[in-house]
Short mmCIF file of C-alpha atoms and ligand atoms in Angstrom, two decimals:
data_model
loop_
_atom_site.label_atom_id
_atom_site.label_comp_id
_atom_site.label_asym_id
_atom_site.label_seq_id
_atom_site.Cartn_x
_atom_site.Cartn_y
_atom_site.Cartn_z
CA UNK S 1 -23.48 15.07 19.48
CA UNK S 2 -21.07 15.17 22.08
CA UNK S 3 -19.01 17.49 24.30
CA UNK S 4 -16.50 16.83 26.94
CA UNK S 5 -13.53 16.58 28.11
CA UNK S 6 -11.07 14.11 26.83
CA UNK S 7 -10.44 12.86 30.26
CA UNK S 8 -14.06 12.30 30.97
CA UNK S 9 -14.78 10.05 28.01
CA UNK S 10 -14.11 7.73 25.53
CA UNK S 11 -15.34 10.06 22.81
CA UNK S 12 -15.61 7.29 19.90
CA UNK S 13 -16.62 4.20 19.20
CA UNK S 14 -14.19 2.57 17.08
CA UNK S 15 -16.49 2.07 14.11
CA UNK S 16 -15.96 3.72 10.94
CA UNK S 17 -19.14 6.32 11.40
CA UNK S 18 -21.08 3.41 12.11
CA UNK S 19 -24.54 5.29 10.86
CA UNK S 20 -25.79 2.88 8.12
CA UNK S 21 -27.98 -0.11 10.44
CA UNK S 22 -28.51 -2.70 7.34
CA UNK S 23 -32.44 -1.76 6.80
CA UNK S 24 -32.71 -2.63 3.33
CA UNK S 25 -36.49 -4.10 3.07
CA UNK S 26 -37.43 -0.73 4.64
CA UNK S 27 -37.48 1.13 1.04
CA UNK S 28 -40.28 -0.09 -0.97
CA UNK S 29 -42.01 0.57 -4.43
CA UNK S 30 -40.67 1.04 -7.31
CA UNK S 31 -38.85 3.59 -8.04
CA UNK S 32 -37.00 4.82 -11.59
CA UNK S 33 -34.01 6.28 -12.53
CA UNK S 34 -36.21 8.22 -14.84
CA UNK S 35 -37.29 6.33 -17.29
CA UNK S 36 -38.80 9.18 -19.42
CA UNK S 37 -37.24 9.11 -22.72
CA UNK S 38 -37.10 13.46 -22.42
CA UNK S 39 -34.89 12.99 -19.60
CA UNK S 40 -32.64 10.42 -20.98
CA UNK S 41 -29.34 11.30 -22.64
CA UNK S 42 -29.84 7.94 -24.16
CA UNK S 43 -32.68 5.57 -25.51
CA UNK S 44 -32.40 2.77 -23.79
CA UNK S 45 -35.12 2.75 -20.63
CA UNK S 46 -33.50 1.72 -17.13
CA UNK S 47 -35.47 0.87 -14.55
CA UNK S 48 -34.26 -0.06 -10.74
CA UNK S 49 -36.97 -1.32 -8.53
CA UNK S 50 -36.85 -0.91 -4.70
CA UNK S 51 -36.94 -3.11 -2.17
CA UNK S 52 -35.40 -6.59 -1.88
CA UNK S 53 -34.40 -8.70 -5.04
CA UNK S 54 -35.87 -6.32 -7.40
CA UNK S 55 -34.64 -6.50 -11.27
CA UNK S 56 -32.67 -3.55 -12.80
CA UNK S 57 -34.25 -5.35 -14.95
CA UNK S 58 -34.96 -4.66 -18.70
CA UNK S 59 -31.81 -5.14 -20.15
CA UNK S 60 -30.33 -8.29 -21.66
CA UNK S 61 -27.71 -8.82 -18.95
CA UNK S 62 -30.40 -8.17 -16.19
CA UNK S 63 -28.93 -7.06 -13.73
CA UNK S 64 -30.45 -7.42 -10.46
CA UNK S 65 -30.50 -6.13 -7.08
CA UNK S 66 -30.85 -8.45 -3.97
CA UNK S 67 -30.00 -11.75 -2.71
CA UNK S 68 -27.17 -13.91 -4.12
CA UNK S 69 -25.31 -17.00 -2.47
CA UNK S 70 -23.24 -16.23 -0.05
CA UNK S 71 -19.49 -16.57 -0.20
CA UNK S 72 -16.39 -16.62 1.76
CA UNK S 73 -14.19 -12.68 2.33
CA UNK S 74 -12.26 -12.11 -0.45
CA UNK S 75 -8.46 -10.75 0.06
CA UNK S 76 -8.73 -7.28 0.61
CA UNK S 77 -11.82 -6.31 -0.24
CA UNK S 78 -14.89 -5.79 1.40
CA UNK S 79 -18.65 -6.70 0.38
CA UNK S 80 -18.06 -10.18 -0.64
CA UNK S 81 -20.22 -11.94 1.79
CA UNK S 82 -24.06 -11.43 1.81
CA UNK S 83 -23.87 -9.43 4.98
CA UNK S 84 -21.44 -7.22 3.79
CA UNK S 85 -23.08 -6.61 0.70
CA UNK S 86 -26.60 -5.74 2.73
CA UNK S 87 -24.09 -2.76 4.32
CA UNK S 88 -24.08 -1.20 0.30
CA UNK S 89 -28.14 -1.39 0.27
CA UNK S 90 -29.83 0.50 3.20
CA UNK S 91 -32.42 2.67 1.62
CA UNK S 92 -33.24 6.14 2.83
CA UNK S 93 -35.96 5.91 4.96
CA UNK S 94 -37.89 9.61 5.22
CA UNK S 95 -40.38 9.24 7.24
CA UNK S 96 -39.58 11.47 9.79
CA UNK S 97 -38.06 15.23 9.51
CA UNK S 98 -34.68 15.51 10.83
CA UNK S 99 -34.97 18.37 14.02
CA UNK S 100 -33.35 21.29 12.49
CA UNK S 101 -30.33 21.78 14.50
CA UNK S 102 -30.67 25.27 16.45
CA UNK S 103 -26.54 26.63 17.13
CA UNK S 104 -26.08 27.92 20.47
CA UNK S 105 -24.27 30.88 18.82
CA UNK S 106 -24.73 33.01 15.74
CA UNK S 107 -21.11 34.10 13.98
CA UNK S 108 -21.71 37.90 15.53
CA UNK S 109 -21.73 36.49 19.39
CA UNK S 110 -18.18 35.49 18.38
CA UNK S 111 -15.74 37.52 20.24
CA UNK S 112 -13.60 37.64 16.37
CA UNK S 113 -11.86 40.40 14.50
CA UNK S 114 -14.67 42.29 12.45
CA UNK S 115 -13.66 42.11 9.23
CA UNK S 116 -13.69 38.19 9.36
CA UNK S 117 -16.90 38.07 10.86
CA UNK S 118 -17.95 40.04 7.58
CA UNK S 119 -16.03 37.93 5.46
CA UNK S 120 -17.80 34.82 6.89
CA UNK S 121 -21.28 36.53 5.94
CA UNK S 122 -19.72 37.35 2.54
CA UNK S 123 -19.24 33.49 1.85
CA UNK S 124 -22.93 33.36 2.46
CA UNK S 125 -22.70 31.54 6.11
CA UNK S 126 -25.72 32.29 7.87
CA UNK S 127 -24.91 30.12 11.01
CA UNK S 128 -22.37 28.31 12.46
CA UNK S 129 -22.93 23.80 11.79
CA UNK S 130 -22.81 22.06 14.61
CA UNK S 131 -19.16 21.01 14.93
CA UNK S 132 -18.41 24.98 14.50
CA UNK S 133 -20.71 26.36 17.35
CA UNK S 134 -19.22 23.44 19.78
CA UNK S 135 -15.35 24.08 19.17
CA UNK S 136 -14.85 28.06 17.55
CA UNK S 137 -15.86 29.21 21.21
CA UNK S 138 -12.88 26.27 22.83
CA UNK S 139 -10.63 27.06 19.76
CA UNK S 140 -10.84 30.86 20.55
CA UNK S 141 -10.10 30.49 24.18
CA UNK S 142 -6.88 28.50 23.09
CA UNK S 143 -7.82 24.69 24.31
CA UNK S 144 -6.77 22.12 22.43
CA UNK S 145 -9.65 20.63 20.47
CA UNK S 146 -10.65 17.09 19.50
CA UNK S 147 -12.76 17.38 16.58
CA UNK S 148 -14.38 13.88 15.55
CA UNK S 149 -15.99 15.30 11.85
CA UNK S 150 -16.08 14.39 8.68
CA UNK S 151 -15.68 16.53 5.43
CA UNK S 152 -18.91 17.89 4.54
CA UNK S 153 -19.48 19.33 8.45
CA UNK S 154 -17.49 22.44 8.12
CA UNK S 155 -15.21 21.03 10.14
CA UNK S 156 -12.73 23.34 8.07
CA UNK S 157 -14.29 26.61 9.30
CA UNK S 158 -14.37 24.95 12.31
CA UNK S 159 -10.60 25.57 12.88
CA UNK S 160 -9.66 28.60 10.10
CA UNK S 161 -12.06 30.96 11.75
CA UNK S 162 -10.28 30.88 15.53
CA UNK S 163 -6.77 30.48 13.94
CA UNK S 164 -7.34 33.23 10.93
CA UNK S 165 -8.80 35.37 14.30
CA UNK S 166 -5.52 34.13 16.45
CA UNK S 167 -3.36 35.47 13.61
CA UNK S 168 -5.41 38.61 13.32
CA UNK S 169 -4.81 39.09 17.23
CA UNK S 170 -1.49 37.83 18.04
CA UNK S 171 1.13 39.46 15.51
CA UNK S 172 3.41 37.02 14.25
CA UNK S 173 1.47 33.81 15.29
CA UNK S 174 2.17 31.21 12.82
CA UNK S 175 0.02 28.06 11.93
CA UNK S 176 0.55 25.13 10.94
CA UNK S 177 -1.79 22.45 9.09
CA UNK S 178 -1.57 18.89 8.20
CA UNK S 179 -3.77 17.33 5.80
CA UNK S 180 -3.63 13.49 4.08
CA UNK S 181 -4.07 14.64 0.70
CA UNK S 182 -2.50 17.16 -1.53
CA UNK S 183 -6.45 17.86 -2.80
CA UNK S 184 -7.52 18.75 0.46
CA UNK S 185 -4.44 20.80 1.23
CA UNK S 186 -5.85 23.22 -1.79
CA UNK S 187 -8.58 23.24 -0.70
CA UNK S 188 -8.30 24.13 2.81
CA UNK S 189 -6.04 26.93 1.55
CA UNK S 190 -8.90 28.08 -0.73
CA UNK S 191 -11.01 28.16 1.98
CA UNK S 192 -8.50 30.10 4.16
CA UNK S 193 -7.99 32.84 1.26
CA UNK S 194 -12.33 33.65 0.67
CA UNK S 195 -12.22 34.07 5.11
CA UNK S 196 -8.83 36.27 5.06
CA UNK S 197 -9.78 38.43 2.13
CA UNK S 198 -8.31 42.02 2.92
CA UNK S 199 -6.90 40.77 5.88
CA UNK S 200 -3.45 41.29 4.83
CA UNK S 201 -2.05 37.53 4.77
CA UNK S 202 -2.55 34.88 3.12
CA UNK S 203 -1.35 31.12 3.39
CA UNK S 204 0.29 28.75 1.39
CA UNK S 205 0.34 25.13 0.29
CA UNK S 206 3.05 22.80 0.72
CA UNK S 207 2.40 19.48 -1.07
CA UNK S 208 4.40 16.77 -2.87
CA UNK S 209 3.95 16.33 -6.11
CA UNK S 210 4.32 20.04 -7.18
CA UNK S 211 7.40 21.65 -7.66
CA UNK S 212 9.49 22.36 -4.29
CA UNK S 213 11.38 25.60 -4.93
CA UNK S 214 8.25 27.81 -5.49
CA UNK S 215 7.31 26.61 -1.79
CA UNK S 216 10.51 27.10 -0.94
CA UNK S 217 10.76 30.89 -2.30
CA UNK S 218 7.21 31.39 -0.76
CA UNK S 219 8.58 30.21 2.72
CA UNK S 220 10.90 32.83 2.80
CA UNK S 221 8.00 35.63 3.35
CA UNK S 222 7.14 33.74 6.28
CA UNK S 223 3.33 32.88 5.74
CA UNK S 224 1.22 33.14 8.24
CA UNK S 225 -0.42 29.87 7.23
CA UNK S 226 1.37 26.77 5.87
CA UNK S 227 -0.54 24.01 5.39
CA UNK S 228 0.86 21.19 3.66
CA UNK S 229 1.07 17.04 3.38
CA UNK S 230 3.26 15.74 6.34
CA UNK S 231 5.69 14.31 3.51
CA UNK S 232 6.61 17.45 1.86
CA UNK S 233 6.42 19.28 5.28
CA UNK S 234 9.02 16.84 6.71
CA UNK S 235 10.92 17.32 3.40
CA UNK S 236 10.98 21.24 3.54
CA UNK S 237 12.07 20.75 7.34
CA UNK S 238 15.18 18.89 6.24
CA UNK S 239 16.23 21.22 3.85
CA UNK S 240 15.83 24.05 6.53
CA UNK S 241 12.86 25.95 4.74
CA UNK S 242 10.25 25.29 7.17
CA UNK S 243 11.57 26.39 10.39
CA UNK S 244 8.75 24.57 12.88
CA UNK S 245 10.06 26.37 16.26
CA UNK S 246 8.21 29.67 14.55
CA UNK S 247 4.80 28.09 14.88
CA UNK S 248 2.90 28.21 18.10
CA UNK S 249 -0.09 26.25 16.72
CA UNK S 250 -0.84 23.11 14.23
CA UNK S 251 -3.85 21.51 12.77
CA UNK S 252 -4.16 17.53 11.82
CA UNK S 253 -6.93 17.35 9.56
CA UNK S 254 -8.29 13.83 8.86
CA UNK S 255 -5.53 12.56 10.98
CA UNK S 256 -7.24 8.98 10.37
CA UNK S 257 -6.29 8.85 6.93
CA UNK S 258 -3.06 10.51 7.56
CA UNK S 259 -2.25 7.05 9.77
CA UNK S 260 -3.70 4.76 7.17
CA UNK S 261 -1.37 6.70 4.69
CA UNK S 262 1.57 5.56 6.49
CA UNK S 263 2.16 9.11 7.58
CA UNK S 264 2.62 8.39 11.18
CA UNK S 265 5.85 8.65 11.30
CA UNK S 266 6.36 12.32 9.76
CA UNK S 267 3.59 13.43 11.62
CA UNK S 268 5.90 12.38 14.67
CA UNK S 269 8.68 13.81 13.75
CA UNK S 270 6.79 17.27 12.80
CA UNK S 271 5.08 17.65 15.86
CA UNK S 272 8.46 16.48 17.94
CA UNK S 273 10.04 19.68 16.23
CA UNK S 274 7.61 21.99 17.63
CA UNK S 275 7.23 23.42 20.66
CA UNK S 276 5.75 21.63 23.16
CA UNK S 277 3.32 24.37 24.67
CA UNK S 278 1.40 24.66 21.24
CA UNK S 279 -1.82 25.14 20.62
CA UNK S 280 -3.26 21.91 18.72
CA UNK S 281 -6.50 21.14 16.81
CA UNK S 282 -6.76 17.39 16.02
CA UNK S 283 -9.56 15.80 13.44
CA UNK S 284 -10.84 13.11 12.69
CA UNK S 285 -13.61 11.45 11.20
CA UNK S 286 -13.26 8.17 13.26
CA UNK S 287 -11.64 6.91 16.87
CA UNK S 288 -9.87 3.77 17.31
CA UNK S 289 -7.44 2.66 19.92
CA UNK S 290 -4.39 4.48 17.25
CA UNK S 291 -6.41 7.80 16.76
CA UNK S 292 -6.76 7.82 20.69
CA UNK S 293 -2.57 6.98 21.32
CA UNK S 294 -1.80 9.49 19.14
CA UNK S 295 -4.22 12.17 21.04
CA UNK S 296 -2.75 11.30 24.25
CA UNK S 297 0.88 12.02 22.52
CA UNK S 298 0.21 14.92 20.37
CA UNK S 299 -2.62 17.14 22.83
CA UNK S 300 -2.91 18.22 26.10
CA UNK S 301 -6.30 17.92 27.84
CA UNK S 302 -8.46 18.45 24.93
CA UNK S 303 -12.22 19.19 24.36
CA UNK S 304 -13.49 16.55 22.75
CA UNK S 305 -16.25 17.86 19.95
CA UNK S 306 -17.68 14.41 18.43
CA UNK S 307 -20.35 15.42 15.48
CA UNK S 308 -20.47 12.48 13.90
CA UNK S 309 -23.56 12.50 12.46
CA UNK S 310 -26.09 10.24 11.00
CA UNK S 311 -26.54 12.82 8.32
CA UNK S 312 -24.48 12.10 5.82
CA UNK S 313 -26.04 8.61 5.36
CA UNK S 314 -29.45 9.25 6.20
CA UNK S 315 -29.28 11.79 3.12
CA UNK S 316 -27.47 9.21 0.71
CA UNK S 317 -29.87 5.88 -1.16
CA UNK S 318 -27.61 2.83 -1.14
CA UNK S 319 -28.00 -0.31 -3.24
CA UNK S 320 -26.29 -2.75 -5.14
CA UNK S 321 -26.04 -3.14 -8.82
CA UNK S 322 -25.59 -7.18 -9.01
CA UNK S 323 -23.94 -7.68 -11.74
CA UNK S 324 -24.49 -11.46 -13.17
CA UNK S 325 -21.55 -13.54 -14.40
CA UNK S 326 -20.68 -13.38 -17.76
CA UNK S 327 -22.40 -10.02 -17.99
CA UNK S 328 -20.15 -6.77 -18.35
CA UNK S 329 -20.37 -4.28 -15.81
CA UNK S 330 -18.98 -1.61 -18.16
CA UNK S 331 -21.88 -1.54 -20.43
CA UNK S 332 -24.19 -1.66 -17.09
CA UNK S 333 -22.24 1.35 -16.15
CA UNK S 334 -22.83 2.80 -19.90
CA UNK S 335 -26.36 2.57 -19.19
CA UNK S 336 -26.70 3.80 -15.86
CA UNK S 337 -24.74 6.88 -17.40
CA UNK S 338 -27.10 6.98 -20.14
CA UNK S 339 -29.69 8.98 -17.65
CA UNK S 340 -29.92 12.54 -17.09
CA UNK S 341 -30.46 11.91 -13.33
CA UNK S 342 -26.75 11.20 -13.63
CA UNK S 343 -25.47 13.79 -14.05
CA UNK S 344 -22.79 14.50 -11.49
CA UNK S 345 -21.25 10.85 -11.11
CA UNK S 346 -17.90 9.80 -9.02
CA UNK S 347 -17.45 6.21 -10.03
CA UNK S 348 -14.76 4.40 -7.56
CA UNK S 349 -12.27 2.44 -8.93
CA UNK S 350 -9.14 0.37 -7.24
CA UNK S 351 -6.56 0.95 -9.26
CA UNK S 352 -4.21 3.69 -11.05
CA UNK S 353 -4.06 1.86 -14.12
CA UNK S 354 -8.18 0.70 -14.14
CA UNK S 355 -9.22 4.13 -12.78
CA UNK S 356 -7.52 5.60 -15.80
CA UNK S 357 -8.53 3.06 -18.61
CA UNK S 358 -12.71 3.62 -17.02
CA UNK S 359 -12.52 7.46 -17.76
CA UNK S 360 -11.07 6.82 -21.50
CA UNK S 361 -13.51 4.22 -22.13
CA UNK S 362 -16.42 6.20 -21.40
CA UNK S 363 -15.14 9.33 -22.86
CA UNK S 364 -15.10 7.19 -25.94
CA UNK S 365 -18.53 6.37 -25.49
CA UNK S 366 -19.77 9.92 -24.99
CA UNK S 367 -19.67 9.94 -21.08
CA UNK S 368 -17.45 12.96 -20.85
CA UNK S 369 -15.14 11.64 -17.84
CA UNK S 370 -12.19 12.56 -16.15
CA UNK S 371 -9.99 10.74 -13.96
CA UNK S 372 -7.78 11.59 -10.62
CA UNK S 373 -5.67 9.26 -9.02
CA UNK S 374 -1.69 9.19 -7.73
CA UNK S 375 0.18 8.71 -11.16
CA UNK S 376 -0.98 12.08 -12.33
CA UNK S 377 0.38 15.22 -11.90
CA UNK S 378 -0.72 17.85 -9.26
CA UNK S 379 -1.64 20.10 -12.20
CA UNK S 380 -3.71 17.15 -13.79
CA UNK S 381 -5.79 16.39 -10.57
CA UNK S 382 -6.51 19.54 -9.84
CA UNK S 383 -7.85 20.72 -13.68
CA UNK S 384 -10.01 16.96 -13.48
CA UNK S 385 -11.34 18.16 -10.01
CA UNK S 386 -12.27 21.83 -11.10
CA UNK S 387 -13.53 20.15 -14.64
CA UNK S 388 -16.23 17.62 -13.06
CA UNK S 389 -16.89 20.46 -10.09
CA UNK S 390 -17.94 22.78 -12.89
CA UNK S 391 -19.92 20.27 -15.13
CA UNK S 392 -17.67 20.20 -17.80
CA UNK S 393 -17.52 16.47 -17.62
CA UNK S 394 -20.22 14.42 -16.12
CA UNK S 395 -18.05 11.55 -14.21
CA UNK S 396 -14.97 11.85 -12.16
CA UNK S 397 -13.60 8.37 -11.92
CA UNK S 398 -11.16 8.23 -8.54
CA UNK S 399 -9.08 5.93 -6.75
CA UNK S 400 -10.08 6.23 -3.24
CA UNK S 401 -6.69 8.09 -1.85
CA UNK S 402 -7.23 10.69 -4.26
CA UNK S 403 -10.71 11.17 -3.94
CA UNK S 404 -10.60 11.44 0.18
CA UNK S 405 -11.62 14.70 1.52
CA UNK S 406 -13.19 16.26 -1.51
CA UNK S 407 -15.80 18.67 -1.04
CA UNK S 408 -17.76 19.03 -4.86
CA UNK S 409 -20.91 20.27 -4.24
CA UNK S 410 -23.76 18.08 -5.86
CA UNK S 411 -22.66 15.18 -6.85
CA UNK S 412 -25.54 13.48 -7.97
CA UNK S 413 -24.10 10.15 -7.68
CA UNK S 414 -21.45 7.85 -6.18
CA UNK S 415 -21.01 4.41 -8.13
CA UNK S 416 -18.64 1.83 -6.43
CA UNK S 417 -17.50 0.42 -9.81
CA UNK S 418 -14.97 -2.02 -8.18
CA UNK S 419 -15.40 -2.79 -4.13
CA UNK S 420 -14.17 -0.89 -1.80
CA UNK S 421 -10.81 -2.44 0.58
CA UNK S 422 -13.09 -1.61 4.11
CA UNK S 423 -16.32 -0.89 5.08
CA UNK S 424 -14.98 2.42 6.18
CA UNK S 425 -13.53 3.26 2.65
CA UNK S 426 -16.73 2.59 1.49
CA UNK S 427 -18.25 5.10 3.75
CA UNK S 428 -15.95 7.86 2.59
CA UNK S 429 -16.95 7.01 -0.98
CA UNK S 430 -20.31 7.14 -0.41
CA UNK S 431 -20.05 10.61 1.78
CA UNK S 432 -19.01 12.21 -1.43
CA UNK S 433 -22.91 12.55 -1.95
CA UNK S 434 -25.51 13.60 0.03
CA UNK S 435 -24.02 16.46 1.01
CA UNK S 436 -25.40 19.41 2.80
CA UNK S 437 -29.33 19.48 2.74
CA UNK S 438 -29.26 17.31 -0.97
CA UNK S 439 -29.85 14.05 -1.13
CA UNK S 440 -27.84 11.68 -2.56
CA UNK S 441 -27.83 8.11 -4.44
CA UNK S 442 -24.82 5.01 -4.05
CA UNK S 443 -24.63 2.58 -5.78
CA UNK S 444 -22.15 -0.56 -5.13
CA UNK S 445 -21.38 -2.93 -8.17
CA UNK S 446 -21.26 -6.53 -6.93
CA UNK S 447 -20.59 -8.99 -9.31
CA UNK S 448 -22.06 -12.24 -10.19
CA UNK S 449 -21.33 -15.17 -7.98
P1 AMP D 501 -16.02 21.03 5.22
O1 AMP D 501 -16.66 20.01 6.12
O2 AMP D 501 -15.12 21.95 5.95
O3 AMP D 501 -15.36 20.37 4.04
O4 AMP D 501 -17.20 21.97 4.64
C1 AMP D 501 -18.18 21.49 3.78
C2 AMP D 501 -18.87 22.61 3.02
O5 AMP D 501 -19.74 23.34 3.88
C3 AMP D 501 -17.94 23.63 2.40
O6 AMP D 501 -18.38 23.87 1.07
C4 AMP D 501 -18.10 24.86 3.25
O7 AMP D 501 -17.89 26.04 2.50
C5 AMP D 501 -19.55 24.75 3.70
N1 AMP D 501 -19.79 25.38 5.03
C6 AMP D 501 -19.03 25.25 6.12
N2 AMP D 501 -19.57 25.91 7.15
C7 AMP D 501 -20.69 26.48 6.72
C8 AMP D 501 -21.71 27.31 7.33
N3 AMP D 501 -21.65 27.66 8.61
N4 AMP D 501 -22.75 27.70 6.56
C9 AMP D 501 -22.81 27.31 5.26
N5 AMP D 501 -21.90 26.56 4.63
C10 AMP D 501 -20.86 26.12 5.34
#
């Protein structure tokens, strides 16, 4: 971890959470997907064997893990050379324990409005994670903060506990957050209401996709927390709803994918509406030369709070599933489902159209599924999302705009059914598992050469 500030350091190293070295011969023995019939939703056995070259073998296409021919990049995606592909197989390696991270602070030594602090033990957090003990104490003094996090740190906490305490402390302070996806948006808002329970306010969500003149109506009571996708923001701005000189402070979470969005330009034209002596909180889960521009346009001498940790792929099993030519990858998919271990799947897909067409398929074959993705409507995603978080269906097949950010607890699973566009796309899939303290399992489809 690091701390600093901005001016001191370069705070990132350009990589996309660069935490997966290519160690793939360092898992050995074979190892099963359960192949004890009691445990099988199915009959047919399914075996993977670890290590280098090993069969997923059994079956009549055999598939295979390991070593195939190398072959020029494909257009747009990535994994199609060897050494890509050995990026999609590093096996967990526990041999050694993790130190347990010891915070500097517990959530009492914070200087916060009481109530919060007891709705923070309420939600059952104990201590702060490590991206929250580094910036809550910065956040609360009123610095601007530089959070490099990804979802699954509590990077959210991270910047609702100061702000919800700001607004608790500083009558008619209003905040502002940013976030790439409408999905996350809810979420963060969800989040927001379980910390300001009682409190007397509560936020509200601005997103495209759902109807405009309920946010418009709910705009009018002047929220203390609007948090919103820069596209509807920008759009409730121009028709004078959103009044931006009212808020002293804004949040950009996952302003990475925000850029890659193509949001840039609202986000400009946001933050160029409010005032310039606001209090900004910028995160993001990687640093390139962009995320660094846009730091030096949008903050003034931040802390820089870098937790980008190795966790999240230490704790996750990636291989390939080679898939050989001629063989179909949907009935290898069929059978992989066909295990109880799976039992909590997010299957990747890259399009609307195949995302959607996956998720009916294996519905039809019994693999309860749902699908999420950006030609359905707000209502859809979110009754897809709260059907896979609570088990009603066992597979939530996602394109990977809609599926950025999510935080479902336990996924058991994350299968790259088609390839991923970067190596950095693939490591948001992936981060979808493994969360917290579980482990998790990815595996990458890679078709036959
Ligand atoms: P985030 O990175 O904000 O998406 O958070 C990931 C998950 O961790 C969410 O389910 C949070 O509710 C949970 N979480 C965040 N902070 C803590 C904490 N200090 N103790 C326990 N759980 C936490």
């Amino acid at each position: 971890m690091q701390i600093g500030r901005w001016n001191h350091q370069s705070g990132g190293d350009g990589q996309a959470r660069g935490s997966t070295s290519p160690s793939r011969g360092s898992y050995g023995g074979e190892r099963s997907y359960s192949s004890r019939p009691q445990e099988r939703r199915g009959s047919s056995p399914y075996r993977s064997s670890g290590g280098r070259g090993g069969d997923f073998g059994g079956r009549s296409g055999g598939y295979s893990r390991g070593r195939a021919p190398a072959r020029g990049r494909g257009f747009g995606v990535f994994g199609e050379t060897e050494a890509e592909i050995s990026k999609f197989m590093n096996k967990t390696v526990v041999t050694t324990e993790e130190p347990v991270f010891v915070p500097e602070h517990k959530f009492s030594d914070f200087d916060i409005n009481a109530h919060l602090k007891a709705n923070i033990i309420a939600r059952g957090y104990e201590l702060p994670t490590p991206i929250q003990d580094k910036s809550i104490p910065h956040a609360l003094l009123g610095q601007d903060i530089v959070g490099l996090a990804e979802t699954g740190t509590g990077k959210t906490a991270a910047f609702l506990i100061p702000l919800i305490d700001k607004v608790m402390k500083q009558k008619g302070e209003r905040i502002l957050i940013m976030a790439p996806t409408r999905e996350l948006a809810v979420q963060i808002e969800q989040e927001l209401a379980g910390f300001a329970k009682g409190l007397g306010f509560r936020g509200m969500v601005a997103v495209g996709g759902a109807n405009i003149g309920p946010q418009i109506s709910a705009l009018r009571h002047n929220p203390a927390f609007v948090i919103g996708t820069p596209g509807r923001l920008k759009d409730l701005m121009e028709r004078k709803a959103l009044v931006l000189t009212d808020f002293g402070t804004v949040v950009l979470d996952e302003a990475d994918r925000m850029l890659d969005m193509g949001f840039i330009d609202d986000m400009r034209t946001i933050l160029a509406t409010m005032r310039k002596e606001r209090h900004t909180l910028f995160f993001s889960a990687t640093m390139s030369k962009e995320i660094e521009r846009l730091i030096g346009e949008f903050l003034s001498n931040p802390v820089v709070i870098s937790v980008k940790t190795r966790d999240t792929s230490k704790n996750i099993d990636q291989d390939v599933v080679r898939i050989p030519r001629g063989a179909d990858k949907f009935e290898v998919l069929v059978d992989l489902m066909q295990n109880r271990e799976f039992s909590k799947v997010l299957i990747f897909g890259r399009t609307k159209f195949g995302v959607e067409k996956l998720a009916k398929e294996l519905s039809r074959r019994h693999i309860h599924a749902e699908s999420i993705h950006g030609n359905k409507t707000y209502g859809a995603r979110i009754r897809a999302l709260e059907a896979f978080k609570h088990g009603k269906v066992v597979a939530l097949v996602a394109t990977d705009v809609a599926a950025r950010g999510l935080d479902i607890p336990a996924v058991t699973h994350v299968i790259n059914y088609d390839l991923p566009s970067t190596y950095e796309d693939y490591v948001h899939r992936i981060g979808r598992t493994g969360r917290a303290a579980h482990k998790g399992k990815a595996l990458t489809f890679v078709q036959g050469r």
